[in-house]
mmCIF file of C-alpha atoms (C1' of nucleotides) in Angstrom:
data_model
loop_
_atom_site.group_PDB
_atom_site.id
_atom_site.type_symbol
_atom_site.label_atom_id
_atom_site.label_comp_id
_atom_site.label_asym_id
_atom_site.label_seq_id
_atom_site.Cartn_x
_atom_site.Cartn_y
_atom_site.Cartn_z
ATOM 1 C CA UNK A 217 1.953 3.014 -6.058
ATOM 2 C CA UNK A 218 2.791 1.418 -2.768
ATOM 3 C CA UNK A 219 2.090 -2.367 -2.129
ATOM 4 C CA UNK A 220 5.652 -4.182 -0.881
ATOM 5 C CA UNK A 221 7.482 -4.066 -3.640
ATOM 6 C CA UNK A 222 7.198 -0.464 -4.528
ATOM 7 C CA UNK A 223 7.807 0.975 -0.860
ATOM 8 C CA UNK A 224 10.936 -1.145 -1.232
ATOM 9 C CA UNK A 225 11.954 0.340 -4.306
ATOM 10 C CA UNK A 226 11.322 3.523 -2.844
ATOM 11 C CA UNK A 227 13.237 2.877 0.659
ATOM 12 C CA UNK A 228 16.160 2.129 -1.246
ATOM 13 C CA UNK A 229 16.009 5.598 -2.987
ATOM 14 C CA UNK A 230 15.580 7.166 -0.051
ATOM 15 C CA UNK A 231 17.829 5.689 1.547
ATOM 16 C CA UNK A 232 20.576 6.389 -0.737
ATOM 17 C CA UNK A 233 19.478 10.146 -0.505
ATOM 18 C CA UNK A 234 19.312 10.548 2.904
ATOM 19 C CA UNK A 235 21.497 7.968 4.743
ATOM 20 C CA UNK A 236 23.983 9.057 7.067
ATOM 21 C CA UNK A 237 23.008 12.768 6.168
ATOM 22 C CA UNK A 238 21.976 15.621 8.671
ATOM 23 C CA UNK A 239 17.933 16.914 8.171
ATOM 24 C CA UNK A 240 18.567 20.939 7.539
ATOM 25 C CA UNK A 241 15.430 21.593 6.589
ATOM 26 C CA UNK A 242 11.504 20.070 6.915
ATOM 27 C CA UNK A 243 8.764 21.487 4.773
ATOM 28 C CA UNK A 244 5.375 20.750 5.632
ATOM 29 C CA UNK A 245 3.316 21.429 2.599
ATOM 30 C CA UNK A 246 -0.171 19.611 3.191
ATOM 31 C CA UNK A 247 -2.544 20.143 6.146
ATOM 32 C CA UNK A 248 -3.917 16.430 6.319
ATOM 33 C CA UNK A 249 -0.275 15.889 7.430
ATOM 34 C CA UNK A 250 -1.507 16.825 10.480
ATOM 35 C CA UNK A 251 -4.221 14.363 11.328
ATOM 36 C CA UNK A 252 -0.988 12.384 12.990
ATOM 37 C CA UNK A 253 1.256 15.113 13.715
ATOM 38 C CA UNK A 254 1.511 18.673 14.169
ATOM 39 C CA UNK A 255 3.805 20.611 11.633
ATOM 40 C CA UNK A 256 5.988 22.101 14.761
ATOM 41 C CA UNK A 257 7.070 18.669 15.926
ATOM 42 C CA UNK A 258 7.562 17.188 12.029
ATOM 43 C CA UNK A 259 10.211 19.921 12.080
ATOM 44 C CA UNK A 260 11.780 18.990 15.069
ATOM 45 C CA UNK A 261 13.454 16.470 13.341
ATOM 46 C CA UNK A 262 15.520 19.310 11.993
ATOM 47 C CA UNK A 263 19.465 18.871 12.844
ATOM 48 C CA UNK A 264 19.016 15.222 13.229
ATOM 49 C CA UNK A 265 21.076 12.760 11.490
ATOM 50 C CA UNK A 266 19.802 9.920 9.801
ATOM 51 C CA UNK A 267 21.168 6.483 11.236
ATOM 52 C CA UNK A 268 18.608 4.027 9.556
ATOM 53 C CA UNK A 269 16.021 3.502 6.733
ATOM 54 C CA UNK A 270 14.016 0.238 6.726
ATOM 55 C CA UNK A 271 10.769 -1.336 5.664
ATOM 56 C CA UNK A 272 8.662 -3.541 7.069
ATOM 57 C CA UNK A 273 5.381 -4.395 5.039
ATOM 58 C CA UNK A 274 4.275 -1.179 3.660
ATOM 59 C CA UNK A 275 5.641 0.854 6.546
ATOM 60 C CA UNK A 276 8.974 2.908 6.247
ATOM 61 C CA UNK A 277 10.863 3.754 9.417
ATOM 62 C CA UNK A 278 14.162 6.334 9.171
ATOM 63 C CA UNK A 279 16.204 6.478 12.648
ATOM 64 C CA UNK A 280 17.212 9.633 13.709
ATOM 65 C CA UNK A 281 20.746 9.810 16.010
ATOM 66 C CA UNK A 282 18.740 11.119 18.642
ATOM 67 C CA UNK A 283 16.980 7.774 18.983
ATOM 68 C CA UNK A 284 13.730 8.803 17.425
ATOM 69 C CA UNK A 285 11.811 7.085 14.448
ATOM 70 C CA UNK A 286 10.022 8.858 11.634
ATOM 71 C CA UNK A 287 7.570 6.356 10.301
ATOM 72 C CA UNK A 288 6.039 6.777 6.968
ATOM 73 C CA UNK A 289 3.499 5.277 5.107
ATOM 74 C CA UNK A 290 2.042 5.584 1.054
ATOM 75 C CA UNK A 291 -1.261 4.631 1.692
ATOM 76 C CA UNK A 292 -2.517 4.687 -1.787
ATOM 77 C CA UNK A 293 -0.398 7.194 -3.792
ATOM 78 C CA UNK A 294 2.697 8.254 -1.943
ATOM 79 C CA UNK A 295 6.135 8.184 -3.003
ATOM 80 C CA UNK A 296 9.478 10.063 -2.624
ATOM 81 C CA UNK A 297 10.814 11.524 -5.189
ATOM 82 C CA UNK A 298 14.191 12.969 -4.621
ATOM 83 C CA UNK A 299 15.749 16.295 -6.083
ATOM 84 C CA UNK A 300 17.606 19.612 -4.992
ATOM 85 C CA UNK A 301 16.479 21.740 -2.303
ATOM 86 C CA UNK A 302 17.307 24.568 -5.495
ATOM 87 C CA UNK A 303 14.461 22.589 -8.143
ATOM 88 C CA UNK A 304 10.723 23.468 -8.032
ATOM 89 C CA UNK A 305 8.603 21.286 -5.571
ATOM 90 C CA UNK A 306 6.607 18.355 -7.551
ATOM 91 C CA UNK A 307 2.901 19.065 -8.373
ATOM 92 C CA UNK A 308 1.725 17.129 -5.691
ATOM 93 C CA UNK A 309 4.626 17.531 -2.797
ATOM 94 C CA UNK A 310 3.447 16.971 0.542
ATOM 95 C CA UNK A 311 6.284 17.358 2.724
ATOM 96 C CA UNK A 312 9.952 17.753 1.920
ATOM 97 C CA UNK A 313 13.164 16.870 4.005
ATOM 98 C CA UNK A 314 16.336 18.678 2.717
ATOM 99 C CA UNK A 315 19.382 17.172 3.894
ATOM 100 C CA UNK A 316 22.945 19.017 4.772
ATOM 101 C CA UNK A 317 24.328 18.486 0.935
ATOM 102 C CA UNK A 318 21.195 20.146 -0.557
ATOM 103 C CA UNK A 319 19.619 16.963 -1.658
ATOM 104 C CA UNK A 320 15.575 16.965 -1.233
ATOM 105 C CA UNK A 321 13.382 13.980 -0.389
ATOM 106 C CA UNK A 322 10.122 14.943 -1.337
ATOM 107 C CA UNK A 323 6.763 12.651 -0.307
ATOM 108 C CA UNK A 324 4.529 13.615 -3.520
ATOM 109 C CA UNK A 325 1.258 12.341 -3.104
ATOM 110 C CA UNK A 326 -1.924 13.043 -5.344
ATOM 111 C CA UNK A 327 -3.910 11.887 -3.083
ATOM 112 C CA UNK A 328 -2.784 13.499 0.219
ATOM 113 C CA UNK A 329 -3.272 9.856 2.510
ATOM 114 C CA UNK A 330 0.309 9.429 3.149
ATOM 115 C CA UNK A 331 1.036 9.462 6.876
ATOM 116 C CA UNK A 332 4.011 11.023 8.485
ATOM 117 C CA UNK A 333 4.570 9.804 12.329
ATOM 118 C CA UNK A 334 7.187 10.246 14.623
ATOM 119 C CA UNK A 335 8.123 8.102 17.694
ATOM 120 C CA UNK A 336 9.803 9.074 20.597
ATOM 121 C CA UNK A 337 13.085 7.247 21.097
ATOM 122 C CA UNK A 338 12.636 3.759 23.270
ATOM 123 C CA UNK A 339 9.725 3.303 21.752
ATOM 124 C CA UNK A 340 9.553 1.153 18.804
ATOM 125 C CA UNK A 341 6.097 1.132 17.229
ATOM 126 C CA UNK A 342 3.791 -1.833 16.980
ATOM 127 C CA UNK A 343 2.997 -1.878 13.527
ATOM 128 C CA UNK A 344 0.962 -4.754 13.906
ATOM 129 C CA UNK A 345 2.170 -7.127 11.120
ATOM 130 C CA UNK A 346 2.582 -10.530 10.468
ATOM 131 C CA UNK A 347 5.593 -12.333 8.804
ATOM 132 C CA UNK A 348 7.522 -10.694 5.434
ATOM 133 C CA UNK A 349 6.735 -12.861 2.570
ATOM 134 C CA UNK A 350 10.227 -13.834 2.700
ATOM 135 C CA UNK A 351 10.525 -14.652 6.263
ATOM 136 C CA UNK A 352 12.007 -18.526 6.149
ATOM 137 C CA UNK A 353 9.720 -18.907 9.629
ATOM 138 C CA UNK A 354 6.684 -18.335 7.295
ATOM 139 C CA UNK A 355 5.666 -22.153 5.658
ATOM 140 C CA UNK A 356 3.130 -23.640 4.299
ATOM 141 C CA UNK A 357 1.871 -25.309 7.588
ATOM 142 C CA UNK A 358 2.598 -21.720 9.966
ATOM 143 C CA UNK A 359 -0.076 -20.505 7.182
ATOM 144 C CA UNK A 360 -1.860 -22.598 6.889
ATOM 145 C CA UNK A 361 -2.430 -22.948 10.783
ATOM 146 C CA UNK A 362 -3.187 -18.752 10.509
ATOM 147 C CA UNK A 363 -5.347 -19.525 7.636
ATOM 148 C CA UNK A 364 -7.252 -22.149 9.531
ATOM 149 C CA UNK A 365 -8.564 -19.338 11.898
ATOM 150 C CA UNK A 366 -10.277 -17.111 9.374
ATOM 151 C CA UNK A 367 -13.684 -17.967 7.863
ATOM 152 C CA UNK A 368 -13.521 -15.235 5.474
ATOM 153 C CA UNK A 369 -13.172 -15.411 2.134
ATOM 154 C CA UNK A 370 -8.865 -16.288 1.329
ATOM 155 C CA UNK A 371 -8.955 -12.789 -0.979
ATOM 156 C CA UNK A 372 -9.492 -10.062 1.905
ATOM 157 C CA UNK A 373 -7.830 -12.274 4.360
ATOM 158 C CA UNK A 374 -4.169 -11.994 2.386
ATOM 159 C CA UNK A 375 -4.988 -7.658 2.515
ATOM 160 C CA UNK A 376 -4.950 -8.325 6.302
ATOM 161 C CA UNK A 377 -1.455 -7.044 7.232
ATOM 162 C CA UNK A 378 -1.051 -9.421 10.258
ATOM 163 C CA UNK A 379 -1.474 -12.405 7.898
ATOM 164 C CA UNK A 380 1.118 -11.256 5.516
ATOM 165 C CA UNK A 381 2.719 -7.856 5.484
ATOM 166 C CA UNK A 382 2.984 -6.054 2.615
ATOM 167 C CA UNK A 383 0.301 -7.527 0.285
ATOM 168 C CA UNK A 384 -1.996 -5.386 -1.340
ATOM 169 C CA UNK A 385 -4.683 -5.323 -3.734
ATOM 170 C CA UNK A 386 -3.570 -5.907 -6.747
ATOM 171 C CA UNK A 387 -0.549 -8.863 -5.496
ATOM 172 C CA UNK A 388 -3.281 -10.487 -3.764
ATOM 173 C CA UNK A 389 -5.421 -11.120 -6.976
ATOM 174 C CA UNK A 390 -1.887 -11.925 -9.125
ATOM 175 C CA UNK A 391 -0.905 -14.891 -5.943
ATOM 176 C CA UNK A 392 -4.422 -16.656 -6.202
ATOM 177 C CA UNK A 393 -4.733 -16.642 -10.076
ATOM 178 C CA UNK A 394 -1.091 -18.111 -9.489
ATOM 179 C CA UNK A 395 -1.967 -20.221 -7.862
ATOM 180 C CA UNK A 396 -5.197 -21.113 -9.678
ATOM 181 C CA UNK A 397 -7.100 -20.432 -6.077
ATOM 182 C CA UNK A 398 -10.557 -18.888 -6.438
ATOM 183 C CA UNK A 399 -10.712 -15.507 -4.818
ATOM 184 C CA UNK A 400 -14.135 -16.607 -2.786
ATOM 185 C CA UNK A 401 -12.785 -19.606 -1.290
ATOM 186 C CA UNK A 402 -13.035 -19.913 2.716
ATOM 187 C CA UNK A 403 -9.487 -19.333 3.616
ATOM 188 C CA UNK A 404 -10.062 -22.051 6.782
ATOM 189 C CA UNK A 405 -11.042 -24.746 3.478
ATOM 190 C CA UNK A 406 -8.144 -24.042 1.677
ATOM 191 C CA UNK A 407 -6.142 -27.435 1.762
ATOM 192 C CA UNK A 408 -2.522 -27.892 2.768
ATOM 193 C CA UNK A 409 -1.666 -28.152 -1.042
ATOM 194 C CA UNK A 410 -3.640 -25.251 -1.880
ATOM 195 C CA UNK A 411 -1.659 -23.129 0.849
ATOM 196 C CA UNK A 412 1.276 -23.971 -0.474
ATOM 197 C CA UNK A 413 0.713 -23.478 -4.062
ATOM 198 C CA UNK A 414 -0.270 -19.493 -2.454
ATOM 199 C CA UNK A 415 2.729 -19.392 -0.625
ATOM 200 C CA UNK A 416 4.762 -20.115 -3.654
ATOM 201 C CA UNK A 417 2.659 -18.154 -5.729
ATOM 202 C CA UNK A 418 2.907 -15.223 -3.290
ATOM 203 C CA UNK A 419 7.067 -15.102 -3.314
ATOM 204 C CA UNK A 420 7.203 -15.250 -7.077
ATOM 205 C CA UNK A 421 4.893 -12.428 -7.585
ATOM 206 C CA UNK A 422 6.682 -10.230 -4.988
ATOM 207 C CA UNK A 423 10.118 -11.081 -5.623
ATOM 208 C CA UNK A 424 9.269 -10.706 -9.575
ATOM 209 C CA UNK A 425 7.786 -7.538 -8.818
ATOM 210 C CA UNK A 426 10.385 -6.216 -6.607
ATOM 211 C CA UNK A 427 13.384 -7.459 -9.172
ATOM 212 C CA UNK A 428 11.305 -5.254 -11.440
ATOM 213 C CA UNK A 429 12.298 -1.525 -12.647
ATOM 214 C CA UNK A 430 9.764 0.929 -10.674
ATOM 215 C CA UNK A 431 7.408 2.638 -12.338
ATOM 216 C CA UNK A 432 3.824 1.335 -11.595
ATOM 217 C CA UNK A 433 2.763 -2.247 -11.477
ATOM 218 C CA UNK A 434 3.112 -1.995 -15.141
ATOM 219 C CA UNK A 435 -0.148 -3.032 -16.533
ATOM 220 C CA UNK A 436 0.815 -5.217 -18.892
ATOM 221 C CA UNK A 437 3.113 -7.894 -16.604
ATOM 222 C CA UNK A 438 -0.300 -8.275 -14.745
ATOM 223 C CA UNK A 439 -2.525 -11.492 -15.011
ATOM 224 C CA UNK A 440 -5.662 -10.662 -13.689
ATOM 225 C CA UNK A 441 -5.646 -7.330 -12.235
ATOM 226 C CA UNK A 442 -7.397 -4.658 -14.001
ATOM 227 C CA UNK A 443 -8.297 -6.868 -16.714
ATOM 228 C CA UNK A 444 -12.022 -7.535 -16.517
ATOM 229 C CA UNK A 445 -13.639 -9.121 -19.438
ATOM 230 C CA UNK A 446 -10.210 -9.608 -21.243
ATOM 231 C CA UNK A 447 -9.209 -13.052 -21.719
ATOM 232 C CA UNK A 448 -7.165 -15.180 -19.224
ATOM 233 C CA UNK A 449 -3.626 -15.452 -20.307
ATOM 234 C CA UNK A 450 -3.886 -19.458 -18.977
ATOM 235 C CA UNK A 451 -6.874 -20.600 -19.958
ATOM 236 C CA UNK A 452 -8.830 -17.646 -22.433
ATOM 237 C CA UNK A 453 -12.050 -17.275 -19.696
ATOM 238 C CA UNK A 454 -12.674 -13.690 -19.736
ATOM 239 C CA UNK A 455 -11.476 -12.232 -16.252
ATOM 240 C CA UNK A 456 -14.297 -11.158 -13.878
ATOM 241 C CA UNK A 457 -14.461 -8.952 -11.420
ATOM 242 C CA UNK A 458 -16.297 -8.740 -8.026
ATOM 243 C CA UNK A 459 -16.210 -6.844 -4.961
ATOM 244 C CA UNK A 460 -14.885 -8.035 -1.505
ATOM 245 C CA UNK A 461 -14.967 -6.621 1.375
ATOM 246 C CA UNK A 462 -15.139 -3.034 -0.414
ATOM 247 C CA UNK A 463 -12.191 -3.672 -2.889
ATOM 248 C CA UNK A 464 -12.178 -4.873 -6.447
ATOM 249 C CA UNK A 465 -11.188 -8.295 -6.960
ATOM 250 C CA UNK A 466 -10.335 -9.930 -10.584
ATOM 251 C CA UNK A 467 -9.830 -13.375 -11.421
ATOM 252 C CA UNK A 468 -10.658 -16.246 -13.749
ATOM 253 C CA UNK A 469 -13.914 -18.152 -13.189
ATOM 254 C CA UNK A 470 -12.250 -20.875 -15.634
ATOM 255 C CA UNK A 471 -9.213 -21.499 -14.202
ATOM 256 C CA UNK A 472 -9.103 -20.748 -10.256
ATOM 257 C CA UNK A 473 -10.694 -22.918 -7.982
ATOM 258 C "C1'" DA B 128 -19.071 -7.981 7.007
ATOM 259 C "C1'" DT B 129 -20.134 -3.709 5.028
ATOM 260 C "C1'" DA B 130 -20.243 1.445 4.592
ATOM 261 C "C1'" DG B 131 -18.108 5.634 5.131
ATOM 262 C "C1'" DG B 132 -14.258 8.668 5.615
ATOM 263 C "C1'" DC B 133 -9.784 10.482 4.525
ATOM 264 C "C1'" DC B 134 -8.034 13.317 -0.236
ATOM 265 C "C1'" DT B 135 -7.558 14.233 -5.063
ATOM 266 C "C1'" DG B 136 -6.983 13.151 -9.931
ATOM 267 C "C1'" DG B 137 -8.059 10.775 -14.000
ATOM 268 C "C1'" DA B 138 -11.029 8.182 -17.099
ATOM 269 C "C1'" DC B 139 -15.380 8.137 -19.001
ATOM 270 C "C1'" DG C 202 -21.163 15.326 -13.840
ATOM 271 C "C1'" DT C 203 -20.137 9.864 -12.155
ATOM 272 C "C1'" DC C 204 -17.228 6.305 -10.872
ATOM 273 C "C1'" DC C 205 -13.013 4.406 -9.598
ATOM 274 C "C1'" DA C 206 -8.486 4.206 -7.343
ATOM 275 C "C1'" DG C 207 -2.270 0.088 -5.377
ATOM 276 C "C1'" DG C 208 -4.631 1.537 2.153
ATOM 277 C "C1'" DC C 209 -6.413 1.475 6.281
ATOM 278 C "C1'" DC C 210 -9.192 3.180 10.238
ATOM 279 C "C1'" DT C 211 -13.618 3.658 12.664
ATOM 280 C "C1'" DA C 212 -18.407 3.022 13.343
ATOM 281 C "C1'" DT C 213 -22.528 0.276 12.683
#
DNA sequence: ATAGGCCTGGAC
DNA sequence: GTCCAGGCCTAT
């Protein structure tokens, strides 16, 4: 699910379910849950109230009143899905955190790569990230000066979360066909105009994607991604796709430079 | 920079 | 069966 604008649209639901509510009950469900924590301290956050839910890039952090953070992340298929402590768990539930008026945020995850952390009060985590796409201090020239650094190509660069936090896979592919920027070009040769037409391109896609109603990143809306071999919707070239750095990439060789 | 690992399901 | 997957870490 989870590039920035679906871990939004999930923090808000779980924030509505759990905000301001005390933690009666933890459920660990999974055992990968514990390549980051052990189950006995994941339920310690039982009795705690919940002062806080916020994103930043694809991380979610929920303050506890007794100063502590529980930090989770999607990875590649995560997402909460909230019920009643009384309904059956979700096929794929992973952990569950019942609150004090019997309403159940659930992390459902095929996949089982979600992460659950927990950090001790005082201690904020580094999470390592660069600038929200909507952070005003994030221009055309402060990226283009980060930009100007990296000799890689400008596709696996914008999936490095200190660049830009929050982008994933398939947003990076939609912001360069955007912004008619090939997915193989240097990001250090990209020119000031070029950067900006990203930038641009970049805010539209997320904000256009965030406005929209969550379900996945519904196929269709999508230019390039997942569309090898169909036609460009600009310019007819069928879309290719290539590998970088491990990850598919799509894009049109007619129409992005 | 690339490959492999974490996990599992779904499409073919 | 095989391949792929919206993320990210570690080792080579």
């Amino acid at each position: 699910m989870p590039e920035l604008p679906e871990v939004e649209s999930a923090v808000r639901r779980l924030r509505d379910a759990i905000i301001n509510k005390r933690i009666v009950r933890v459920d660990v469900l999974h055992p990968a849950l514990r390549r980051r924590l052990s189950p006995a301290r994941l339920r310690s956050v039982r009795g705690m109230r919940v002062t806080h839910v916020e994103r930043r890039g694809k991380h979610q952090l929920i303050g506890l009143d007794d100063g502590r953070t529980l930090h989770a992340h999607f990875r590649m298929t995560g997402d909460w899905l909230i019920d009643r402590a009384t309904d059956p768990l979700p096929r794929f539930a992973r952990a569950a955190i019942t609150l004090d008026d019997g309403v159940r945020a659930v992390l459902n995850d095929p996949r089982a790569l979600s992460t659950l952390d927990l950090h001790a009060a005082n201690a904020a985590p580094d999470l390592g990230l660069g600038p929200e796409p909507d952070d005003p201090a994030l221009t055309p020239d402060s990226l283009l000066e980060v930009l100007s650094r990296k000799r890689a190509p400008i596709k696996p660069v914008l999936l490095d979360q200190r660049v830009i936090a929050g982008l994933g896979n398939i947003y990076a592919a939609e912001s360069l066909w955007h912004a008619r920027i090939s997915p193989s070009t240097r990001a250090s040769s990209l020119t000031r105009a070029q950067v900006k037409r990203l930038l641009t391109a970049i805010r539209r896609v997320i904000a256009r994607a965030t406005g929209a109603r969550y379900t996945d990143p519904s196929v269709s809306r999508l230019a390039v991604y997942d569309r090898a071999g169909k036609p460009c919707r600009r310019c007819g070239t069928p879309i290719e796709r290539i590998v970088q750095a491990g990850r598919s990439t799509y894009f049109c060789p007619g129409c992005q430079e």
